[in-house]
XYZ file of C-alpha atoms in Angstrom:
746
model
C -42.710 -145.335 -84.428
C -42.225 -148.605 -86.256
C -45.425 -150.183 -87.521
C -44.664 -153.569 -85.909
C -45.097 -152.125 -82.420
C -48.392 -153.206 -80.878
C -49.747 -150.981 -78.070
C -50.471 -152.719 -74.763
C -52.762 -151.196 -72.117
C -51.170 -150.359 -68.770
C -53.180 -152.394 -66.296
C -54.391 -151.170 -62.936
C -52.048 -153.645 -61.237
C -49.064 -151.477 -62.135
C -48.803 -149.079 -59.193
C -45.497 -147.325 -59.875
C -46.245 -143.626 -60.541
C -44.053 -143.680 -63.655
C -46.577 -145.896 -65.472
C -48.854 -142.873 -65.814
C -46.247 -141.119 -67.940
C -45.310 -143.781 -70.469
C -46.839 -146.026 -73.096
C -46.200 -149.754 -73.354
C -45.703 -151.531 -76.690
C -45.087 -155.133 -77.675
C -42.394 -155.771 -80.273
C -42.370 -159.473 -80.961
C -41.592 -161.158 -77.656
C -40.216 -157.987 -76.073
C -41.984 -155.130 -74.311
C -40.801 -151.575 -74.954
C -41.716 -148.364 -73.138
C -42.208 -144.913 -74.667
C -42.079 -141.567 -72.854
C -45.331 -139.659 -73.491
C -43.537 -136.296 -73.317
C -40.556 -136.589 -75.662
C -41.460 -139.833 -77.455
C -38.184 -141.623 -76.662
C -38.521 -145.423 -76.830
C -36.697 -147.628 -74.300
C -35.954 -151.164 -75.419
C -34.930 -152.309 -71.957
C -34.446 -151.267 -68.371
C -38.081 -151.420 -67.350
C -40.058 -148.767 -65.537
C -37.053 -147.772 -63.392
C -35.223 -146.515 -66.469
C -38.263 -144.463 -67.531
C -38.366 -142.996 -64.038
C -34.697 -141.973 -64.228
C -35.401 -140.447 -67.636
C -38.298 -138.356 -66.259
C -36.500 -137.430 -63.037
C -33.425 -136.193 -64.873
C -31.124 -138.340 -62.727
C -27.900 -139.603 -64.194
C -27.952 -143.320 -64.720
C -28.926 -145.561 -67.589
C -31.241 -143.094 -69.331
C -31.036 -139.689 -70.969
C -32.927 -136.785 -69.426
C -36.377 -135.853 -70.758
C -36.370 -132.159 -71.688
C -40.152 -131.834 -72.141
C -41.477 -133.326 -68.922
C -43.549 -131.050 -66.694
C -41.723 -129.748 -63.576
C -44.215 -131.281 -61.138
C -43.828 -134.688 -62.809
C -40.019 -134.453 -62.628
C -40.236 -133.700 -58.895
C -42.622 -136.621 -58.370
C -40.249 -139.016 -60.122
C -37.284 -137.727 -58.100
C -39.193 -138.292 -54.864
C -40.147 -141.781 -56.005
C -36.525 -142.659 -56.811
C -35.355 -141.338 -53.454
C -37.989 -143.456 -51.730
C -36.910 -146.539 -53.675
C -33.294 -145.970 -52.650
C -34.339 -145.864 -48.999
C -36.230 -149.131 -49.434
C -33.165 -150.780 -50.980
C -31.014 -149.743 -48.013
C -33.569 -151.173 -45.602
C -33.755 -154.349 -47.678
C -30.001 -154.803 -47.593
C -30.011 -154.479 -43.822
C -32.846 -156.972 -43.429
C -31.302 -159.405 -45.927
C -28.248 -159.623 -43.712
C -30.442 -160.296 -40.690
C -32.267 -163.063 -42.577
C -29.004 -164.733 -43.527
C -27.834 -164.680 -39.910
C -31.075 -165.721 -38.213
C -32.174 -168.531 -40.518
C -35.623 -169.627 -41.627
C -38.871 -167.665 -41.807
C -41.971 -169.323 -40.430
C -44.324 -170.771 -43.035
C -47.833 -169.387 -43.470
C -49.488 -172.270 -41.633
C -47.644 -171.357 -38.433
C -48.558 -167.652 -38.549
C -51.395 -166.516 -36.377
C -53.841 -164.759 -38.732
C -54.363 -161.047 -38.113
C -52.457 -160.566 -34.859
C -49.049 -162.019 -35.724
C -49.026 -161.195 -39.438
C -49.745 -157.483 -39.501
C -46.813 -156.211 -37.371
C -44.249 -157.707 -39.780
C -45.970 -156.685 -43.002
C -44.315 -153.304 -43.389
C -40.722 -154.350 -42.847
C -40.876 -157.506 -44.930
C -42.770 -155.865 -47.768
C -40.217 -153.080 -47.920
C -37.400 -155.612 -47.807
C -38.494 -157.920 -50.601
C -40.636 -155.615 -52.752
C -38.099 -155.556 -55.613
C -36.217 -158.782 -54.933
C -36.933 -160.323 -58.296
C -35.351 -157.338 -60.051
C -32.048 -157.450 -58.150
C -28.804 -158.988 -59.256
C -28.250 -162.406 -57.788
C -25.813 -161.280 -55.138
C -27.310 -157.940 -54.175
C -28.401 -157.587 -50.566
C -26.595 -160.705 -49.278
C -23.298 -161.350 -47.597
C -20.398 -161.627 -50.016
C -19.238 -164.723 -48.160
C -22.450 -166.613 -48.919
C -22.336 -168.244 -52.369
C -23.665 -171.067 -54.524
C -26.639 -173.263 -53.634
C -26.821 -171.938 -50.071
C -27.368 -168.356 -51.298
C -29.996 -169.403 -53.856
C -31.843 -171.354 -51.206
C -32.092 -168.281 -49.025
C -33.347 -166.247 -51.976
C -36.110 -168.806 -52.532
C -37.017 -168.558 -48.853
C -37.135 -164.783 -49.107
C -39.417 -164.904 -52.143
C -41.693 -167.375 -50.389
C -41.785 -165.025 -47.421
C -42.689 -162.162 -49.726
C -45.662 -164.094 -51.070
C -46.791 -164.821 -47.509
C -46.516 -161.211 -46.445
C -48.100 -159.761 -49.588
C -51.040 -162.047 -49.039
C -51.337 -160.583 -45.554
C -51.146 -157.047 -46.937
C -53.906 -157.751 -49.431
C -56.154 -159.285 -46.786
C -55.483 -156.439 -44.357
C -56.127 -153.773 -46.993
C -59.314 -155.475 -48.115
C -60.585 -155.586 -44.542
C -59.777 -151.916 -43.964
C -61.360 -150.898 -47.262
C -64.552 -152.809 -46.467
C -64.796 -151.130 -43.056
C -64.354 -147.694 -44.646
C -66.956 -148.489 -47.312
C -69.499 -149.608 -44.714
C -68.988 -146.360 -42.798
C -69.472 -144.239 -45.924
C -72.568 -146.172 -46.976
C -74.143 -146.119 -43.528
C -73.558 -142.379 -43.080
C -74.713 -141.567 -46.617
C -71.372 -139.962 -47.467
C -70.644 -139.798 -51.228
C -67.777 -141.986 -52.394
C -66.057 -138.900 -53.787
C -65.289 -138.015 -50.153
C -62.213 -140.266 -50.422
C -60.770 -137.710 -52.874
C -60.497 -135.261 -49.989
C -56.861 -134.286 -49.339
C -57.514 -134.966 -45.667
C -58.625 -138.584 -46.187
C -55.270 -140.363 -46.504
C -53.646 -138.289 -43.709
C -56.481 -139.472 -41.478
C -55.726 -143.109 -42.382
C -52.005 -142.538 -41.803
C -52.601 -140.908 -38.417
C -54.744 -143.831 -37.260
C -52.267 -146.394 -38.584
C -49.365 -144.686 -36.805
C -50.937 -145.230 -33.392
C -50.950 -148.412 -31.363
C -54.096 -150.528 -31.237
C -56.872 -149.369 -28.961
C -57.225 -145.815 -30.270
C -60.794 -144.537 -30.004
C -62.498 -142.171 -32.413
C -63.899 -138.834 -31.220
C -67.402 -138.746 -29.822
C -70.262 -136.750 -31.285
C -70.023 -134.147 -28.521
C -66.236 -133.881 -28.795
C -66.559 -133.095 -32.481
C -69.179 -130.423 -31.756
C -67.200 -128.811 -28.953
C -63.438 -128.596 -28.434
C -62.433 -130.182 -31.764
C -64.608 -127.761 -33.703
C -63.343 -124.829 -31.612
C -59.696 -125.708 -32.232
C -60.255 -126.197 -35.952
C -62.015 -122.853 -36.297
C -59.262 -121.070 -34.412
C -56.617 -122.604 -36.687
C -58.411 -121.256 -39.756
C -58.899 -117.825 -38.210
C -55.201 -117.635 -37.406
C -54.384 -118.554 -41.000
C -56.705 -115.865 -42.366
C -55.178 -113.320 -40.004
C -51.720 -114.210 -41.306
C -52.834 -113.853 -44.928
C -54.554 -110.532 -44.277
C -51.206 -108.962 -43.403
C -50.196 -109.298 -47.072
C -53.166 -107.299 -48.344
C -51.438 -103.963 -47.799
C -48.684 -104.913 -50.252
C -50.496 -107.029 -52.839
C -54.064 -105.816 -52.479
C -57.017 -108.175 -52.745
C -60.297 -108.796 -54.564
C -63.728 -109.264 -52.996
C -65.597 -112.148 -54.642
C -69.395 -112.104 -54.636
C -71.231 -115.171 -55.892
C -74.863 -116.179 -55.641
C -76.108 -119.761 -55.385
C -79.457 -121.468 -54.886
C -79.997 -124.307 -52.415
C -82.054 -127.412 -53.147
C -85.038 -125.810 -51.425
C -84.840 -122.670 -53.505
C -83.137 -120.320 -51.067
C -80.962 -117.606 -52.605
C -77.610 -117.317 -50.866
C -74.764 -114.867 -51.531
C -71.251 -115.994 -50.606
C -68.541 -113.430 -49.874
C -64.847 -114.307 -50.158
C -61.517 -112.510 -50.442
C -58.801 -113.490 -52.908
C -55.116 -112.572 -52.690
C -51.803 -114.167 -53.646
C -51.991 -116.369 -50.546
C -55.280 -117.881 -51.709
C -59.009 -117.382 -51.290
C -60.644 -116.922 -47.889
C -64.354 -117.430 -47.290
C -65.903 -114.690 -45.174
C -69.608 -115.345 -44.831
C -72.834 -116.438 -46.439
C -76.020 -114.354 -46.399
C -79.567 -115.584 -47.067
C -81.020 -113.081 -49.528
C -84.217 -114.929 -50.449
C -86.395 -112.090 -49.207
C -84.254 -109.262 -50.527
C -82.515 -110.660 -53.587
C -84.067 -108.110 -55.938
C -83.283 -105.121 -53.719
C -80.360 -103.178 -55.167
C -80.225 -101.046 -52.041
C -79.792 -104.090 -49.795
C -77.202 -105.585 -52.124
C -75.282 -102.319 -52.108
C -75.291 -102.339 -48.305
C -73.925 -105.892 -48.186
C -71.131 -105.104 -50.650
C -70.210 -101.895 -48.847
C -70.046 -103.666 -45.466
C -67.712 -106.369 -46.803
C -65.401 -103.800 -48.417
C -65.211 -101.889 -45.146
C -64.539 -105.101 -43.205
C -61.666 -106.113 -45.487
C -60.344 -102.552 -45.672
C -61.061 -100.001 -48.382
C -57.337 -99.413 -48.969
C -56.785 -103.141 -49.454
C -59.554 -103.836 -51.980
C -58.790 -103.175 -55.654
C -61.924 -104.682 -57.136
C -65.237 -106.395 -56.486
C -65.902 -109.328 -58.825
C -69.573 -110.181 -59.344
C -71.776 -111.922 -61.869
C -72.846 -110.023 -64.967
C -76.439 -109.535 -63.812
C -77.724 -105.991 -63.958
C -78.534 -105.702 -60.237
C -74.984 -106.694 -59.292
C -73.535 -104.245 -61.790
C -75.735 -101.451 -60.424
C -74.979 -102.203 -56.761
C -71.267 -102.668 -57.461
C -71.075 -99.409 -59.356
C -72.594 -97.615 -56.368
C -69.834 -99.053 -54.176
C -67.251 -97.761 -56.685
C -68.880 -94.337 -56.536
C -68.717 -94.451 -52.736
C -65.116 -95.683 -52.721
C -63.381 -94.509 -55.958
C -60.316 -96.687 -55.279
C -62.450 -99.835 -55.665
C -63.224 -101.069 -59.190
C -66.215 -103.170 -60.188
C -65.279 -106.088 -62.468
C -67.746 -108.614 -63.912
C -66.509 -112.215 -63.779
C -64.284 -112.912 -66.797
C -65.031 -116.651 -66.708
C -68.740 -116.024 -67.057
C -68.134 -113.714 -70.026
C -66.051 -116.379 -71.776
C -68.527 -119.133 -70.941
C -71.375 -117.156 -72.497
C -69.242 -116.707 -75.635
C -68.841 -120.482 -75.851
C -72.549 -120.965 -75.263
C -73.347 -118.544 -78.097
C -71.059 -120.518 -80.406
C -72.906 -123.749 -79.542
C -76.080 -122.052 -80.790
C -74.689 -121.628 -84.305
C -76.470 -124.067 -86.610
C -73.567 -126.120 -87.925
C -71.850 -126.232 -84.523
C -75.041 -127.363 -82.792
C -75.543 -130.061 -85.424
C -72.004 -131.402 -84.999
C -72.320 -131.438 -81.204
C -75.604 -133.315 -81.558
C -73.932 -135.967 -83.693
C -71.081 -136.323 -81.209
C -73.549 -136.697 -78.337
C -75.355 -139.424 -80.282
C -72.116 -141.421 -80.329
C -71.407 -140.766 -76.667
C -74.893 -141.587 -75.367
C -74.924 -144.883 -77.253
C -71.572 -145.942 -75.833
C -72.163 -144.853 -72.236
C -75.537 -146.593 -71.925
C -74.389 -150.070 -73.018
C -71.969 -151.816 -70.692
C -70.439 -154.091 -73.341
C -69.877 -151.224 -75.774
C -68.440 -149.060 -72.992
C -66.005 -151.820 -72.053
C -65.116 -152.280 -75.721
C -64.357 -148.574 -76.112
C -62.180 -148.490 -72.998
C -60.377 -151.579 -74.245
C -59.489 -149.833 -77.505
C -58.599 -146.527 -75.812
C -56.609 -148.174 -72.983
C -59.188 -147.054 -70.420
C -59.369 -143.447 -71.600
C -62.856 -141.907 -71.783
C -64.137 -139.721 -74.594
C -66.010 -137.312 -72.294
C -63.836 -134.545 -70.822
C -65.301 -132.693 -67.855
C -64.919 -128.906 -67.991
C -65.730 -126.101 -65.573
C -69.024 -125.356 -67.343
C -71.465 -127.146 -69.617
C -70.303 -125.275 -72.724
C -66.629 -125.901 -72.022
C -67.430 -129.592 -71.471
C -69.000 -129.722 -74.938
C -65.919 -128.407 -76.713
C -63.393 -130.245 -74.532
C -65.198 -133.502 -75.246
C -65.227 -132.792 -78.968
C -61.458 -132.305 -78.804
C -61.075 -135.513 -76.788
C -63.019 -137.436 -79.418
C -60.624 -136.130 -82.053
C -57.682 -137.377 -79.986
C -59.109 -140.902 -79.855
C -60.592 -140.884 -83.354
C -58.426 -143.740 -84.643
C -59.221 -145.825 -81.582
C -62.959 -145.299 -82.056
C -62.648 -146.277 -85.709
C -60.693 -149.347 -84.682
C -63.473 -150.216 -82.245
C -66.305 -150.116 -84.818
C -64.326 -152.302 -87.234
C -63.426 -154.917 -84.620
C -64.870 -158.426 -84.465
C -66.302 -157.706 -81.009
C -68.288 -154.758 -82.364
C -69.647 -156.668 -85.332
C -70.689 -159.583 -83.106
C -72.360 -157.327 -80.553
C -76.169 -157.218 -80.754
C -76.031 -153.473 -79.987
C -74.154 -152.754 -83.209
C -77.062 -154.219 -85.193
C -79.591 -151.781 -83.750
C -80.498 -148.585 -85.673
C -78.547 -146.551 -83.111
C -75.526 -148.772 -83.664
C -75.627 -148.239 -87.426
C -75.903 -144.464 -86.874
C -72.835 -144.510 -84.637
C -70.936 -146.577 -87.212
C -71.791 -144.082 -89.962
C -70.781 -141.064 -87.861
C -67.451 -142.504 -86.719
C -66.634 -143.335 -90.337
C -67.758 -139.946 -91.679
C -64.998 -137.629 -92.900
C -67.339 -134.617 -92.904
C -68.177 -135.181 -89.229
C -64.517 -135.268 -88.233
C -63.726 -132.239 -90.418
C -66.416 -130.257 -88.610
C -65.041 -131.408 -85.249
C -61.563 -130.266 -86.258
C -62.711 -126.797 -87.312
C -64.788 -126.320 -84.156
C -61.896 -127.242 -81.885
C -59.572 -124.852 -83.718
C -62.060 -122.002 -83.341
C -62.865 -122.636 -79.686
C -59.497 -123.934 -78.444
C -58.060 -120.457 -77.693
C -61.227 -119.499 -75.770
C -60.978 -122.693 -73.720
C -57.348 -121.850 -73.013
C -58.373 -118.362 -71.874
C -61.046 -119.900 -69.642
C -58.365 -122.061 -68.015
C -56.064 -119.058 -67.620
C -58.601 -116.855 -65.836
C -59.433 -119.772 -63.547
C -55.858 -120.932 -63.031
C -54.448 -121.690 -59.599
C -50.860 -121.347 -60.871
C -50.722 -117.562 -61.055
C -53.001 -114.484 -61.034
C -54.608 -113.920 -64.421
C -54.831 -110.122 -64.479
C -51.705 -109.722 -66.613
C -52.828 -112.269 -69.212
C -56.488 -111.640 -70.061
C -55.908 -109.094 -72.834
C -53.290 -111.350 -74.428
C -55.558 -114.395 -74.221
C -58.464 -112.589 -75.841
C -56.169 -111.226 -78.561
C -54.904 -114.738 -79.342
C -58.461 -116.096 -79.517
C -59.517 -113.512 -82.111
C -56.227 -113.927 -83.962
C -56.706 -117.708 -84.240
C -60.251 -117.293 -85.545
C -59.082 -114.771 -88.138
C -56.284 -117.062 -89.355
C -58.588 -120.087 -89.505
C -61.413 -118.465 -91.475
C -59.477 -115.808 -93.446
C -62.548 -114.130 -94.985
C -63.696 -111.145 -92.959
C -67.400 -111.924 -93.229
C -66.708 -115.387 -91.806
C -64.544 -114.473 -88.836
C -66.610 -111.406 -87.907
C -69.450 -113.757 -86.925
C -67.286 -115.049 -84.072
C -65.627 -111.719 -83.339
C -69.044 -110.129 -82.874
C -69.941 -112.820 -80.341
C -66.705 -112.188 -78.454
C -67.008 -108.392 -78.533
C -70.657 -108.447 -77.466
C -70.048 -110.670 -74.448
C -66.760 -108.989 -73.524
C -68.270 -105.492 -73.636
C -68.345 -105.033 -69.807
C -64.565 -105.642 -69.710
C -63.574 -104.295 -73.149
C -61.918 -101.142 -71.811
C -61.635 -102.047 -68.146
C -58.679 -100.115 -66.672
C -57.420 -103.006 -64.517
C -57.284 -105.457 -67.423
C -55.596 -102.916 -69.689
C -53.067 -102.037 -66.982
C -52.413 -105.744 -66.371
C -51.429 -106.198 -70.023
C -49.424 -102.954 -70.062
C -47.481 -103.846 -66.911
C -46.699 -107.417 -67.979
C -43.126 -107.017 -69.326
C -43.377 -110.046 -71.573
C -46.163 -108.429 -73.574
C -45.254 -104.768 -73.164
C -41.855 -105.062 -74.822
C -43.293 -107.256 -77.596
C -46.035 -104.786 -78.541
C -45.800 -101.939 -81.018
C -45.710 -98.383 -79.665
C -49.092 -97.457 -81.112
C -50.805 -100.060 -78.934
C -48.980 -98.585 -75.935
C -50.589 -95.240 -76.704
C -54.007 -96.867 -76.888
C -53.557 -98.579 -73.514
C -51.786 -95.752 -71.716
C -54.961 -93.736 -71.176
C -56.531 -96.703 -69.367
C -53.386 -97.079 -67.258
C -53.705 -93.429 -66.254
C -57.278 -94.188 -65.156
C -55.864 -96.828 -62.812
C -53.259 -94.448 -61.432
C -55.791 -91.706 -60.721
C -58.232 -94.051 -58.988
C -55.901 -96.391 -57.109
C -53.467 -93.689 -55.943
C -55.363 -90.760 -54.375
C -52.213 -88.748 -53.528
C -51.423 -86.342 -56.457
C -47.718 -86.254 -55.568
C -47.394 -90.026 -55.845
C -49.423 -89.963 -59.058
C -46.874 -87.590 -60.585
C -43.979 -89.793 -59.474
C -45.591 -92.849 -61.027
C -46.079 -91.076 -64.342
C -42.407 -90.054 -64.353
C -41.325 -93.588 -63.517
C -43.299 -95.022 -66.432
C -40.752 -93.488 -68.820
C -38.024 -95.694 -67.318
C -40.234 -98.724 -67.841
C -41.104 -97.720 -71.405
C -37.458 -97.178 -72.325
C -36.152 -100.219 -70.403
C -33.838 -97.877 -68.498
C -31.859 -98.722 -65.370
C -32.443 -102.176 -63.936
C -35.248 -102.758 -66.432
C -32.639 -102.940 -69.191
C -30.279 -105.387 -67.507
C -29.696 -108.597 -69.432
C -31.023 -110.524 -66.453
C -34.213 -108.460 -66.463
C -34.641 -108.936 -70.208
C -34.286 -112.708 -69.874
C -36.614 -112.743 -66.873
C -39.447 -111.139 -68.845
C -40.280 -114.594 -70.170
C -39.492 -116.635 -67.060
C -40.654 -114.765 -63.964
C -44.267 -114.128 -63.063
C -45.005 -110.448 -63.814
C -45.406 -109.499 -60.150
C -42.139 -111.232 -59.271
C -40.404 -109.420 -62.121
C -41.471 -106.045 -60.733
C -40.488 -107.057 -57.215
C -37.032 -108.102 -58.468
C -36.175 -105.354 -60.946
C -38.501 -102.472 -60.073
C -36.467 -101.039 -57.203
C -35.527 -97.956 -59.212
C -39.225 -97.121 -59.704
C -40.688 -97.870 -56.258
C -44.034 -96.148 -56.749
C -44.782 -97.712 -60.116
C -43.510 -101.053 -58.829
C -45.903 -101.019 -55.856
C -48.820 -100.235 -58.148
C -47.823 -102.912 -60.665
C -47.535 -105.607 -57.993
C -50.998 -104.780 -56.628
C -52.619 -104.878 -60.067
C -50.818 -108.010 -61.279
C -51.711 -109.914 -58.086
C -55.459 -109.915 -58.777
C -57.733 -112.661 -60.037
C -60.361 -112.167 -62.753
C -62.793 -114.975 -62.053
C -65.306 -116.446 -59.640
C -65.187 -119.944 -61.142
C -61.667 -120.759 -59.984
C -62.603 -120.727 -56.319
C -64.227 -123.490 -54.293
C -67.700 -122.928 -52.903
C -69.337 -123.923 -49.602
C -71.501 -127.031 -49.399
C -75.089 -126.034 -50.110
C -76.446 -128.604 -47.639
C -74.714 -126.923 -44.715
C -75.780 -123.494 -45.937
C -79.365 -124.696 -46.018
C -79.179 -126.047 -42.479
C -77.635 -122.819 -41.245
C -80.252 -120.565 -42.786
C -83.157 -122.750 -41.622
C -82.094 -123.020 -37.975
C -84.027 -120.692 -35.666
C -82.060 -121.455 -32.486
C -79.456 -118.688 -32.241
C -76.787 -120.867 -30.579
C -77.070 -123.700 -33.090
C -77.258 -121.165 -35.931
C -73.904 -119.731 -34.872
C -72.381 -123.214 -34.629
C -73.584 -124.111 -38.124
C -72.340 -120.750 -39.383
C -68.891 -121.534 -38.023
C -69.006 -125.016 -39.569
C -69.750 -123.467 -42.981
C -66.902 -121.000 -42.401
C -64.501 -123.782 -41.413
C -65.439 -126.237 -44.138
C -65.344 -123.622 -46.879
C -61.900 -122.389 -45.886
C -60.464 -125.898 -45.534
C -61.694 -126.617 -49.043
C -60.322 -123.337 -50.366
C -56.944 -123.881 -48.728
C -56.408 -127.209 -50.435
C -57.960 -125.947 -53.673
C -55.335 -123.191 -53.821
C -52.459 -125.424 -52.716
C -53.169 -128.157 -55.255
C -51.745 -126.486 -58.372
C -51.997 -129.504 -60.618
C -54.945 -131.462 -61.833
C -56.140 -134.193 -59.503
C -54.338 -137.480 -59.946
C -56.856 -139.939 -61.258
C -59.605 -140.083 -63.824
C -63.164 -138.826 -63.740
C -65.940 -141.322 -64.365
C -68.340 -139.596 -66.786
C -71.357 -141.625 -65.648
C -70.857 -140.747 -61.986
C -73.872 -138.900 -60.561
C -71.638 -136.152 -59.131
C -70.598 -135.123 -62.654
C -74.045 -135.126 -64.286
C -74.757 -131.351 -64.180
C -72.122 -130.662 -66.837
C -72.147 -133.898 -68.853
C -75.761 -135.012 -68.732
C -76.285 -134.467 -72.473
C -73.301 -136.700 -73.229
C -74.109 -139.759 -71.106
C -77.841 -139.720 -70.310
C -80.696 -141.170 -72.337
C -83.284 -138.731 -73.603
C -85.947 -140.448 -71.483
C -85.716 -141.265 -67.736
C -84.582 -144.786 -66.819
C -87.860 -146.545 -65.936
C -86.481 -150.076 -66.319
C -83.145 -151.841 -66.012
C -82.080 -153.621 -69.213
C -79.348 -156.233 -69.080
C -77.019 -153.852 -70.910
C -77.038 -151.550 -67.865
C -75.307 -153.931 -65.439
C -72.768 -151.629 -63.765
C -70.955 -154.525 -62.081
C -69.419 -155.670 -65.360
C -68.234 -152.205 -66.460
C -64.475 -151.692 -66.447
C -63.378 -148.574 -64.531
C -61.810 -145.685 -66.463
C -58.050 -145.327 -66.487
C -56.164 -142.546 -64.734
C -53.592 -142.709 -67.526
C -55.472 -140.259 -69.759
C -52.228 -138.653 -70.918
C -51.490 -141.680 -73.085
C -53.841 -140.765 -75.916
C -53.633 -136.993 -75.628
C -51.010 -134.780 -77.263
C -48.586 -132.982 -75.000
C -50.333 -129.847 -73.745
C -48.253 -126.695 -73.689
C -48.497 -124.478 -70.638
C -51.488 -122.196 -71.229
C -49.635 -119.062 -70.168
C -46.585 -119.879 -72.282
C -48.777 -120.677 -75.281
C -49.905 -117.046 -75.478
C -46.515 -116.143 -76.913
C -45.645 -112.544 -77.760
C -46.268 -110.054 -80.537
C -49.454 -107.989 -80.726
C -49.507 -105.851 -83.846
C -52.906 -106.444 -85.450
C -54.770 -103.149 -85.022
C -58.027 -104.716 -86.173
C -57.970 -107.028 -83.166
C -57.188 -104.201 -80.753
C -60.608 -102.634 -81.012
C -60.191 -99.017 -80.012
C -57.119 -98.139 -82.049
C -59.279 -95.987 -84.267
C -56.882 -93.245 -85.267
C -56.074 -94.927 -88.544
C -55.084 -92.722 -91.450
C -53.909 -93.490 -94.916
C -50.293 -92.934 -95.753
C -49.199 -91.813 -99.158
C -49.169 -95.402 -100.409
C -52.724 -95.976 -99.267
C -51.675 -98.301 -96.432
C -53.184 -98.093 -92.980
C -50.950 -96.419 -90.453
C -51.155 -94.486 -87.212
């Protein structure tokens, strides 16, 4: 981009959704927009042209070929909505021309008369200033008369928009008072059910009354519970075809109670079953075995492929007993926890720990001084340096990567006049931050750390993804992580330090039959892998066949059908099937092209439909769990139990349905986020006084436009690529012999 382009922050007053997907630059007296996906610069046309570019609609802009599918759909919906508004505006413009003047503000009755006309007038004149002079008016009306009516319309718009602002402010204040009085966290407005509630109330005529306390506890609760039960019943009918996984996760309430939550995951989503207070029996393997066995029997032994638990020894022992009781059920430790412990081990390495400490010094200084925090957000266009991950270790490395992305902006900040004039910059901590941000060695260490840990973070996102089941991708993700480390460090003694960490923590899943079969049955990887690796994996696939398919006759058919898959015979070899290896989800590929091998296809679909993680699934509110387990009245206990059941499943339903990251930014200093980012934003000592630099009222909010300063992120699944021929990475391919030239071969 030309050097004379000066970046301009996108202010919060710009509400069009397309502003979140472009950058704004000033070139002399003109403003130009740049697409954040393909980098194309638009010298005119405004935000509407960017929106056409992202939506792929023919018009005044070329189509962006790198935009994410969900963003393209959003832009298309926005354009369709704008077209509807224009049609309504044209209709109302004609009515205005025919009916004459609009009453001035002084003659409008505040509140009662203004609100009913807000919607129609706002829709009519929302884009009036952007229209051609004659658009929306009668062709017979010309000259000064037409311009006079346009001025009247614009005046009317200002009147109505003032009413909208006042009405919204009043509604927002009422909502805030309710939340504050009830002690409900502000994050409750992020609930997917919040805006539909507002819309439902607004759609009714005045006089609607809210439900009473007893109505909520009786028929409303009953109806809501029945809706969820019906939904679970519908989903359970798919378990026979796709199979399911039982998820077992332990949590501790604020009062120290140990609670185990049982859920079921399938392609339709995750369903919460129940919560059990195990405070008195948490160390009893026998009791834990009984709980696991009962849940498996409730869900259906033939439906359950695996039980996913934590990596604690008592869970492994109890889960293994269930597998011994029911051989068709595998025990699988949580893959996310294994990866998280790898990351935690890497943070313990001396040079990594030192670099993270330096980065946290910068972050703590900035986030505990309001003027410096505002200055940083000014230079980064509202983007924060702290990036919230699923765990504390992932937050550390994500934040380090985020700091690299905004490195130039941080360096611009500490060389600005505002920084040099700030009293905070003259403190010892300020000088330390200045030295670190200007240190090449610090940034070099950050770069190396992010390259070493980036593939593990990607794998952590994959196993916790809501886009698709991860079972067919775990082996590939782990391979890529070790491959990246080997390429980055080159010397064997150097990269083995990290490989040993990975192998040690991955040991429970190193030769797990389900994970091996998932890789083997994923056509994208199978046909891009050398035959010798197939031989290594095939034994583990046979383990799956023998355990998941008790009937010997069907076992034999599956083994015969694997030859067709291996040789890409029949439908597997069609050009469509070959192209679809890289485009269809693995389970969909088998469903589409596996008709000639029905037995193998059924097995593949069941294996490839499974999750690998506990972290990707929402959890019940601990406060309600605590109330339930402390209530001694049997009737109220059952009601609270049903509330936990209902709330957990509502949360899980939306968690599964929302495939993309939440729209909006995360405030790093928010109390709700402290468990994972405390080291990055909190002082070392408790806040016992309130210095002037801690005035939260003057702090600018973070921007939701975080994509502006971040490079385009490739889809995690697509980034795994293909090609797996490094035998050293595939631990277990041990049958290496020397050929006549002294080279390793199989």
